[in-house]
Every structure is written in C-alpha cells, then in structure tokens.
C-alpha cells in the first residue's frame, strides 16, 4: 500500500493530470487487480482526479463502493452485463463524471448509443486485461468517428480517452485522431524521466 501511494506521488510530481485506476474482477477479464479499499489509500495520497475503469462483469454494485472510496470519474464497459443507462445515471447521481468504454472488437456505435449520458468515451487500444501490449492503430478510425459524431451533434465537450500501448509516438497518433485523454501505464512507469515523458505524451 505504501508503494502505491509513493507511485501516485511520483505521478503527481511528474505533472500527471489524473490517476487512472484499472479494476479487473477475474471474470470480465482474466486478471484480478484492486477493489475499492485500495482506492481509499490512493485517495489519501493525492488530490488529483481519480479515474476508475471498471473492467468487471457487472459494475452495478461497484459504483457506490468506488464513489464512497473517493472516485471522481467512473467508466463502465458497454460489453458488461449491466443496464448501461441505469449505471451511467447512478454515477451522475453520485455527482461523478460518467464514461463508457469499448473493447477493440466493439464498434464505435455501441458507445455512441450512450453519448448523451457520457462525459467521456474510452476507446481501448489493446485487449483489456494485461499491461505492456502494443497499441492498435486501427482503433483510430473509431476515435475519429466518435469525435466527428460528437462535434456534429452538440457534444463537443465530450472527452475521448484511449487506453493501452500509449507512448510518445502513439500519443501523437491518438491526439491527431481526436483523443484528448491518454492513459499511460508501462511507458510512464518505465521512463527514465517521468516528467519528460509526461510532457511528450501531452504534446
Ligand atoms: Zn484502464
């Protein structure tokens, strides 16, 4: 726990804007990561916005737990076994920002169905579940489709997030396609100079 708090403080010192917290349940994806008690520790370590990515089979009952633990943004998957509009409403009722994520095999339209209820759409640029995979360039057409649709339909404030395989090169590709929130894990933590890489990711 002390380690996680230290890593969060390192990110803060490097100028990171948000902390992205991957929650995996061993069912929606094979891996298991953290639950809401760990988020409480992170909350105590930083005032940065905490962005929770729920890669879980049914997020319905996780929303209150993570809201209570200090989440600022909660993302649920369009492919999860829940009532997506109801969950997005529940997130907003807790005063948090709400987002929908889509896996690589899922078309952009699945997320666009919920755009009126979304502060952000997350386009996964790797298969969820494991760190260190390479960025899927072909996902950029989905980012472009979502950005175009948002601009043409009165949702120009929509954030578009990409998650997976982000480094200085792919960050540029993602920004050009219309993404404005980039999640970096491996590249940031392995960087010789975290502050320098963070600046490069932001462009
Ligand atoms: Zn994530």
XYZ file of N, CA and C and ligand atoms in Angstrom:
610
model
N 0.830 -1.206 0.000
C 0.000 0.000 0.000
C 0.864 1.255 0.000
N 1.969 1.221 0.770
C 2.878 2.362 0.810
C 3.445 2.574 -0.591
N 3.697 1.471 -1.315
C 4.239 1.563 -2.662
C 3.291 2.289 -3.597
N 2.026 1.916 -3.517
C 1.056 2.513 -4.427
C 0.951 4.015 -4.146
N 0.965 4.397 -2.880
C 0.896 5.816 -2.518
C 2.137 6.550 -3.041
N 3.294 5.895 -2.944
C 4.526 6.518 -3.450
C 4.485 6.707 -4.952
N 3.983 5.676 -5.658
C 3.896 5.765 -7.118
C 2.960 6.898 -7.528
N 1.865 7.039 -6.792
C 0.899 8.098 -7.096
C 1.552 9.461 -6.890
N 2.336 9.597 -5.828
C 3.023 10.877 -5.582
C 4.074 11.159 -6.662
N 4.714 10.087 -7.165
C 5.677 10.259 -8.261
C 4.963 10.798 -9.502
N 3.766 10.245 -9.790
C 2.992 10.713 -10.953
C 2.619 12.176 -10.778
N 2.223 12.510 -9.568
C 1.820 13.883 -9.270
C 3.000 14.835 -9.520
N 4.161 14.438 -9.025
C 5.366 15.272 -9.180
C 5.748 15.412 -10.655
N 5.390 14.404 -11.473
C 5.733 14.426 -12.898
C 4.749 15.260 -13.717
N 3.697 15.757 -13.066
C 2.737 16.614 -13.765
C 1.572 15.881 -14.398
N 1.334 14.638 -13.956
C 0.190 13.868 -14.462
C -1.108 14.562 -14.013
N -2.139 14.550 -14.881
C -3.384 15.266 -14.556
C -4.385 14.434 -13.766
N -4.495 13.150 -14.107
C -5.446 12.266 -13.434
C -4.720 10.977 -13.070
N -5.265 10.246 -12.099
C -4.788 8.889 -11.826
C -5.858 7.919 -12.345
N -5.430 7.036 -13.246
C -6.336 6.041 -13.857
C -6.177 4.730 -13.098
N -7.286 4.162 -12.669
C -7.269 3.036 -11.740
C -8.011 1.877 -12.403
N -7.277 0.840 -12.810
C -7.879 -0.297 -13.522
C -8.400 -1.334 -12.531
N -9.691 -1.577 -12.606
C -10.309 -2.572 -11.725
C -10.693 -3.788 -12.570
N -10.127 -4.951 -12.246
C -10.401 -6.187 -13.003
C -10.878 -7.245 -12.020
N -11.898 -7.984 -12.441
C -12.572 -8.888 -11.488
C -12.274 -10.368 -11.701
N -11.407 -10.689 -12.705
C -11.140 -12.101 -12.959
C -12.255 -12.792 -13.735
N -13.263 -12.029 -14.155
C -14.386 -12.597 -14.921
C -14.555 -11.862 -16.243
N -14.735 -10.552 -16.178
C -14.817 -9.757 -17.415
C -13.485 -9.837 -18.152
N -12.407 -9.822 -17.374
C -11.056 -10.108 -17.877
C -10.452 -11.130 -16.918
N -9.387 -11.805 -17.375
C -8.830 -12.878 -16.544
C -8.174 -12.372 -15.267
N -7.525 -11.211 -15.385
C -6.765 -10.707 -14.248
C -7.668 -10.185 -13.137
N -7.092 -10.147 -11.955
C -7.749 -9.507 -10.817
C -6.807 -8.417 -10.332
N -7.335 -7.214 -10.146
C -6.469 -6.152 -9.615
C -6.964 -5.722 -8.242
N -7.452 -4.491 -8.172
C -7.794 -3.932 -6.867
C -9.285 -3.732 -6.725
N -9.690 -3.581 -5.481
C -11.052 -3.169 -5.187
C -11.046 -1.800 -4.540
N -12.205 -1.396 -4.058
C -12.350 -0.036 -3.533
C -11.497 0.262 -2.292
N -11.142 -0.713 -1.429
C -10.296 -0.355 -0.278
C -8.941 0.216 -0.697
N -8.395 -0.290 -1.812
C -7.116 0.242 -2.288
C -7.297 1.682 -2.782
N -8.451 1.940 -3.394
C -8.697 3.309 -3.864
C -8.720 4.299 -2.690
N -9.230 3.864 -1.564
C -9.225 4.743 -0.374
C -7.805 5.190 -0.022
N -6.860 4.262 -0.132
C -5.456 4.595 0.164
C -4.926 5.599 -0.846
N -5.289 5.385 -2.130
C -4.847 6.301 -3.175
C -5.450 7.686 -2.919
N -6.729 7.702 -2.531
C -7.409 8.969 -2.263
C -6.688 9.774 -1.182
N -6.191 9.057 -0.183
C -5.477 9.742 0.899
C -4.124 10.287 0.434
N -3.581 9.696 -0.634
C -2.238 10.075 -1.096
C -2.243 11.253 -2.062
N -3.390 11.573 -2.656
C -3.401 12.608 -3.704
C -4.736 13.332 -3.789
N -4.652 14.552 -4.321
C -5.888 15.297 -4.594
C -6.212 15.264 -6.088
N -5.386 14.598 -6.882
C -5.653 14.507 -8.323
C -6.969 13.773 -8.559
N -7.667 14.110 -9.657
C -8.876 13.359 -10.000
C -8.572 11.860 -10.150
N -9.434 11.031 -9.595
C -9.264 9.572 -9.673
C -10.271 9.027 -10.676
N -9.726 8.401 -11.704
C -10.477 7.939 -12.878
C -10.541 6.403 -12.807
N -11.717 5.879 -12.549
C -11.857 4.444 -12.280
C -12.387 3.712 -13.507
N -11.645 2.755 -13.985
C -12.011 1.974 -15.180
C -12.455 0.599 -14.711
N -13.768 0.379 -14.719
C -14.313 -0.874 -14.177
C -14.386 -1.950 -15.261
N -13.387 -2.822 -15.280
C -13.403 -3.972 -16.192
C -13.973 -5.146 -15.407
N -15.255 -5.045 -15.145
C -15.925 -6.054 -14.317
C -17.199 -6.503 -15.021
N -17.627 -7.715 -14.700
C -18.775 -8.285 -15.388
C -20.042 -7.462 -15.137
N -20.276 -7.099 -13.894
C -21.454 -6.295 -13.569
C -21.063 -5.164 -12.616
N -20.934 -3.953 -13.155
C -20.474 -2.832 -12.319
C -21.551 -2.243 -11.398
N -22.796 -2.707 -11.534
C -23.919 -2.059 -10.831
C -23.626 -1.779 -9.364
N -23.119 -2.801 -8.661
C -22.929 -2.635 -7.214
C -21.556 -2.095 -6.839
N -20.715 -1.888 -7.855
C -19.389 -1.347 -7.579
C -19.406 0.184 -7.544
N -20.407 0.769 -8.182
C -20.430 2.231 -8.341
C -20.424 2.942 -6.983
N -21.328 2.547 -6.104
C -21.376 3.202 -4.781
C -20.094 2.965 -3.997
N -19.548 1.754 -4.085
C -18.321 1.439 -3.344
C -17.176 2.356 -3.770
N -17.023 2.521 -5.094
C -15.929 3.367 -5.583
C -16.234 4.852 -5.371
N -17.491 5.234 -5.470
C -17.859 6.641 -5.184
C -17.525 6.948 -3.719
N -17.885 6.048 -2.819
C -17.593 6.242 -1.381
C -16.090 6.283 -1.121
N -15.323 5.551 -1.932
C -13.875 5.464 -1.715
C -13.118 6.664 -2.300
N -13.844 7.552 -3.029
C -13.175 8.776 -3.480
C -13.011 8.919 -4.983
N -13.761 8.148 -5.782
C -13.672 8.272 -7.249
C -14.189 9.634 -7.708
N -13.639 10.128 -8.823
C -14.153 11.343 -9.454
C -14.829 11.032 -10.789
N -14.327 10.006 -11.455
C -14.826 9.606 -12.769
C -14.980 8.083 -12.721
N -16.109 7.560 -13.206
C -16.247 6.097 -13.277
C -16.610 5.708 -14.706
N -15.843 4.756 -15.231
C -16.064 4.224 -16.583
C -16.578 2.793 -16.480
N -17.664 2.521 -17.197
C -18.171 1.147 -17.266
C -18.061 0.677 -18.720
N -18.032 -0.633 -18.922
C -17.908 -1.160 -20.281
C -19.270 -1.387 -20.923
N -19.373 -1.000 -22.207
C -20.604 -1.250 -22.965
C -20.889 -2.753 -23.047
N -19.826 -3.583 -22.948
C -19.988 -5.043 -23.090
C -20.331 -5.720 -21.755
N -20.355 -4.968 -20.681
C -20.593 -5.621 -19.380
C -22.074 -5.979 -19.242
N -22.342 -6.906 -18.322
C -23.712 -7.413 -18.154
C -24.466 -6.523 -17.170
N -24.748 -5.295 -17.600
C -25.497 -4.398 -16.718
C -26.421 -3.544 -17.568
N -27.287 -2.820 -16.895
C -28.135 -1.852 -17.575
C -27.292 -0.574 -17.689
N -26.684 -0.366 -18.859
C -25.709 0.729 -19.023
C -26.324 2.107 -18.709
N -27.508 2.467 -19.289
C -28.062 3.790 -18.960
C -28.323 3.968 -17.463
N -28.792 2.901 -16.826
C -29.073 2.981 -15.394
C -27.784 3.209 -14.592
N -26.724 2.512 -14.980
C -25.439 2.685 -14.284
C -24.881 4.092 -14.504
N -25.000 4.608 -15.730
C -24.494 5.967 -16.001
C -25.265 6.989 -15.166
N -26.563 6.763 -15.043
C -27.394 7.659 -14.232
C -26.961 7.610 -12.765
N -26.700 6.403 -12.306
C -26.270 6.218 -10.919
C -24.941 6.948 -10.643
N -24.038 6.889 -11.605
C -22.737 7.582 -11.456
C -22.973 9.092 -11.356
N -23.841 9.607 -12.227
C -24.131 11.053 -12.190
C -24.852 11.443 -10.907
N -25.730 10.575 -10.434
C -26.429 10.874 -9.169
C -25.458 11.033 -8.012
N -24.338 10.323 -8.101
C -23.314 10.457 -7.058
C -22.427 11.687 -7.277
N -22.749 12.470 -8.295
C -22.000 13.702 -8.555
C -20.671 13.479 -9.263
N -20.514 12.314 -9.918
C -19.247 11.993 -10.586
C -19.420 12.088 -12.099
N -18.285 12.129 -12.793
C -18.333 12.056 -14.244
C -18.492 10.600 -14.659
N -19.225 10.391 -15.760
C -19.524 9.027 -16.198
C -18.967 8.791 -17.602
N -18.485 7.577 -17.814
C -17.937 7.236 -19.129
C -18.285 5.803 -19.514
N -18.303 5.571 -20.837
C -18.498 4.225 -21.379
C -17.235 3.832 -22.145
N -16.807 2.589 -21.935
C -15.629 2.066 -22.626
C -16.048 0.999 -23.628
N -15.283 0.907 -24.730
C -15.488 -0.185 -25.690
C -14.168 -0.919 -25.943
N -14.300 -2.254 -26.019
C -13.142 -3.114 -26.288
C -12.815 -3.046 -27.789
N -11.633 -3.546 -28.189
C -11.231 -3.458 -29.605
C -12.246 -4.056 -30.596
N -12.934 -5.140 -30.211
C -13.877 -5.777 -31.147
C -15.224 -5.056 -31.229
N -15.451 -4.105 -30.368
C -16.764 -3.452 -30.283
C -16.792 -2.196 -31.154
N -17.825 -2.066 -32.022
C -17.874 -0.885 -32.896
C -18.161 0.410 -32.127
N -17.742 1.522 -32.710
C -17.935 2.840 -32.090
C -19.408 3.105 -31.773
N -20.285 2.573 -32.633
C -21.720 2.841 -32.475
C -22.263 2.375 -31.128
N -21.664 1.309 -30.570
C -22.122 0.817 -29.261
C -21.936 1.878 -28.179
N -20.875 2.657 -28.305
C -20.643 3.742 -27.336
C -21.503 4.954 -27.673
N -21.665 5.220 -28.978
C -22.434 6.406 -29.391
C -23.888 6.320 -28.946
N -24.392 5.102 -28.771
C -25.763 4.921 -28.262
C -25.956 5.640 -26.923
N -24.877 5.810 -26.157
C -24.984 6.355 -24.801
C -24.397 7.760 -24.688
N -24.041 8.368 -25.825
C -23.259 9.620 -25.778
C -23.940 10.727 -24.970
N -25.276 10.789 -25.033
C -25.978 11.867 -24.321
C -25.775 11.764 -22.806
N -25.427 10.590 -22.323
C -25.227 10.390 -20.890
C -23.750 10.329 -20.498
N -22.875 10.569 -21.464
C -21.436 10.379 -21.204
C -20.672 11.689 -21.124
N -19.785 11.785 -20.148
C -18.819 12.882 -20.117
C -17.593 12.488 -20.938
N -17.423 11.169 -21.093
C -16.220 10.674 -21.771
C -16.535 9.309 -22.395
N -15.883 9.025 -23.524
C -15.924 7.676 -24.112
C -14.488 7.174 -24.151
N -14.307 5.939 -23.710
C -12.973 5.319 -23.695
C -12.882 4.282 -24.808
N -11.942 4.499 -25.715
C -11.684 3.529 -26.781
C -10.440 2.738 -26.370
N -10.625 1.443 -26.108
C -9.480 0.599 -25.726
C -8.593 0.387 -26.951
N -7.300 0.603 -26.772
C -6.365 0.427 -27.884
C -5.504 -0.828 -27.712
N -5.875 -1.656 -26.740
C -5.356 -3.027 -26.591
C -6.521 -3.848 -26.040
N -6.371 -5.174 -26.042
C -7.373 -6.014 -25.368
C -7.234 -5.765 -23.869
N -8.342 -5.487 -23.179
C -8.195 -5.204 -21.751
C -7.719 -6.414 -20.962
N -6.961 -6.167 -19.934
C -6.582 -7.252 -19.040
C -5.104 -7.366 -18.744
N -4.265 -6.898 -19.654
C -2.830 -7.041 -19.441
C -2.100 -5.763 -19.827
N -1.077 -5.401 -19.076
C -0.249 -4.248 -19.430
C 0.782 -4.638 -20.464
N 1.414 -3.660 -21.067
C 2.560 -3.905 -21.941
C 2.237 -4.371 -23.353
N 0.967 -4.341 -23.796
C 0.643 -4.739 -25.179
C 0.874 -3.572 -26.132
N 0.976 -3.901 -27.457
C 1.164 -2.774 -28.384
C -0.154 -2.163 -28.821
N -0.048 -0.893 -29.079
C -1.133 -0.015 -29.492
C -1.736 -0.480 -30.817
N -3.073 -0.553 -30.889
C -3.739 -0.976 -32.128
C -4.115 0.268 -32.931
N -3.299 0.552 -33.937
C -3.528 1.745 -34.767
C -4.912 1.790 -35.390
N -5.439 0.591 -35.720
C -6.727 0.543 -36.421
C -7.878 1.055 -35.555
N -7.649 1.234 -34.251
C -8.695 1.786 -33.387
C -8.918 3.273 -33.632
N -7.962 3.912 -34.332
C -8.060 5.358 -34.534
C -9.251 5.755 -35.402
N -9.717 4.824 -36.258
C -10.909 5.173 -37.046
C -12.120 5.314 -36.120
N -12.131 4.521 -35.029
C -13.240 4.665 -34.061
C -13.158 6.011 -33.340
N -11.943 6.400 -32.980
C -11.767 7.700 -32.304
C -12.243 8.818 -33.230
N -11.868 8.720 -34.512
C -12.275 9.760 -35.475
C -13.794 9.792 -35.641
N -14.399 8.595 -35.719
C -15.862 8.527 -35.867
C -16.560 9.177 -34.680
N -16.071 8.855 -33.473
C -16.702 9.387 -32.255
C -16.508 10.903 -32.182
N -15.289 11.378 -32.486
C -15.036 12.830 -32.432
C -15.923 13.565 -33.439
N -16.032 13.019 -34.636
C -16.844 13.667 -35.671
C -18.311 13.703 -35.241
N -18.806 12.544 -34.768
C -20.211 12.468 -34.342
C -20.471 13.454 -33.202
N -19.555 13.519 -32.238
C -19.727 14.412 -31.082
C -19.788 15.863 -31.552
N -18.880 16.239 -32.432
C -18.843 17.628 -32.916
C -20.099 17.987 -33.706
N -20.595 17.017 -34.470
C -21.749 17.319 -35.333
C -23.070 17.263 -34.588
N -23.072 16.721 -33.381
C -24.341 16.515 -32.675
C -24.412 17.231 -31.328
N -23.606 18.261 -31.166
C -23.719 19.085 -29.958
C -23.046 18.509 -28.730
N -22.082 17.596 -28.915
C -21.372 17.025 -27.754
C -19.873 17.359 -27.836
N -19.588 18.603 -28.245
C -18.177 18.932 -28.491
C -17.337 18.930 -27.213
N -17.980 18.931 -26.034
C -17.200 18.879 -24.786
C -16.825 17.449 -24.392
N -17.296 16.475 -25.160
C -17.004 15.074 -24.831
C -15.491 14.823 -24.775
N -15.055 14.168 -23.715
C -13.669 13.709 -23.663
C -13.588 12.353 -24.357
N -12.540 12.155 -25.139
C -12.292 10.826 -25.714
C -10.960 10.341 -25.164
N -11.033 9.195 -24.520
C -9.864 8.627 -23.838
C -9.387 7.398 -24.609
N -8.083 7.217 -24.676
C -7.526 5.975 -25.216
C -6.685 5.324 -24.129
N -6.713 4.006 -24.098
C -6.093 3.253 -23.006
C -5.429 2.016 -23.595
N -4.103 1.942 -23.467
C -3.365 0.774 -23.931
C -2.295 1.115 -24.948
N -1.050 0.791 -24.634
C 0.039 0.956 -25.598
C 0.419 2.397 -25.887
N 0.134 3.296 -24.945
C 0.456 4.716 -25.183
C 1.919 5.009 -24.852
N 2.633 5.531 -25.848
C 3.989 6.052 -25.651
C 4.065 7.365 -26.439
N 5.257 7.969 -26.524
C 5.341 9.291 -27.158
C 4.829 9.263 -28.607
N 5.093 8.175 -29.348
C 4.655 8.096 -30.752
C 3.153 7.886 -30.873
N 2.656 6.871 -30.132
C 1.229 6.558 -30.267
C 0.370 7.672 -29.674
N 0.894 8.406 -28.709
C 0.151 9.529 -28.122
C -0.153 10.559 -29.204
N 0.824 10.791 -30.058
C 0.647 11.774 -31.130
C -0.440 11.294 -32.100
N -0.356 9.994 -32.450
C -1.356 9.403 -33.345
C -2.752 9.561 -32.749
N -2.881 9.277 -31.448
C -4.186 9.333 -30.779
C -4.709 10.762 -30.714
N -3.821 11.704 -30.430
C -4.256 13.113 -30.365
C -4.711 13.594 -31.729
N -3.983 13.191 -32.771
C -4.355 13.596 -34.131
C -5.731 13.052 -34.504
N -6.052 11.844 -34.032
C -7.352 11.240 -34.353
C -8.496 11.889 -33.569
N -8.166 12.627 -32.511
C -9.231 13.304 -31.758
C -9.341 12.917 -30.297
N -8.433 12.085 -29.809
C -8.442 11.743 -28.383
C -7.800 12.891 -27.594
N -8.342 13.170 -26.414
C -7.751 14.240 -25.596
C -7.416 13.775 -24.180
N -7.690 12.507 -23.872
C -7.301 11.946 -22.570
C -6.536 10.655 -22.835
N -5.262 10.638 -22.488
C -4.414 9.492 -22.807
C -4.003 8.793 -21.517
N -4.209 7.477 -21.494
C -3.811 6.689 -20.325
C -2.450 6.067 -20.611
N -1.488 6.323 -19.738
C -0.181 5.674 -19.906
C 0.136 4.896 -18.642
N 0.588 3.669 -18.827
C 0.973 2.849 -17.683
C 2.428 2.508 -17.792
N 2.692 1.402 -18.507
C 4.042 0.879 -18.650
C 5.057 1.936 -19.080
N 4.727 2.703 -20.144
C 5.719 3.645 -20.691
C 6.090 4.699 -19.653
N 5.114 5.136 -18.883
C 5.359 6.178 -17.885
C 6.183 5.645 -16.716
N 5.798 4.469 -16.220
C 6.493 3.941 -15.051
C 7.909 3.467 -15.376
N 8.126 3.113 -16.659
C 9.465 2.663 -17.047
C 10.336 3.796 -17.572
N 9.761 4.988 -17.712
C 10.519 6.105 -18.288
C 11.685 6.486 -17.383
N 12.788 6.884 -18.020
C 13.939 7.351 -17.250
C 13.572 8.637 -16.537
N 12.868 9.496 -17.272
C 12.432 10.764 -16.702
C 10.913 10.871 -16.901
N 10.177 10.618 -15.844
C 8.720 10.563 -15.947
C 8.134 11.917 -16.371
N 8.708 12.989 -15.838
C 8.194 14.332 -16.157
C 8.355 14.633 -17.647
N 9.528 14.253 -18.188
C 9.804 14.500 -19.601
C 8.849 13.702 -20.485
N 8.658 12.421 -20.138
C 7.757 11.595 -20.958
C 6.338 12.131 -20.851
N 5.901 12.518 -19.660
C 4.553 13.044 -19.492
C 4.342 14.263 -20.391
N 5.337 15.133 -20.453
C 5.249 16.324 -21.303
C 5.158 15.902 -22.780
N 5.918 14.873 -23.157
C 5.890 14.391 -24.544
C 4.527 13.794 -24.890
N 3.924 13.091 -23.940
C 2.611 12.485 -24.186
C 1.556 13.570 -24.427
N 1.683 14.656 -23.682
C 0.709 15.742 -23.824
C 0.918 16.533 -25.107
N 2.148 16.520 -25.655
C 2.447 17.142 -26.936
C 2.519 18.673 -26.852
Zn -7.757 1.317 -17.992
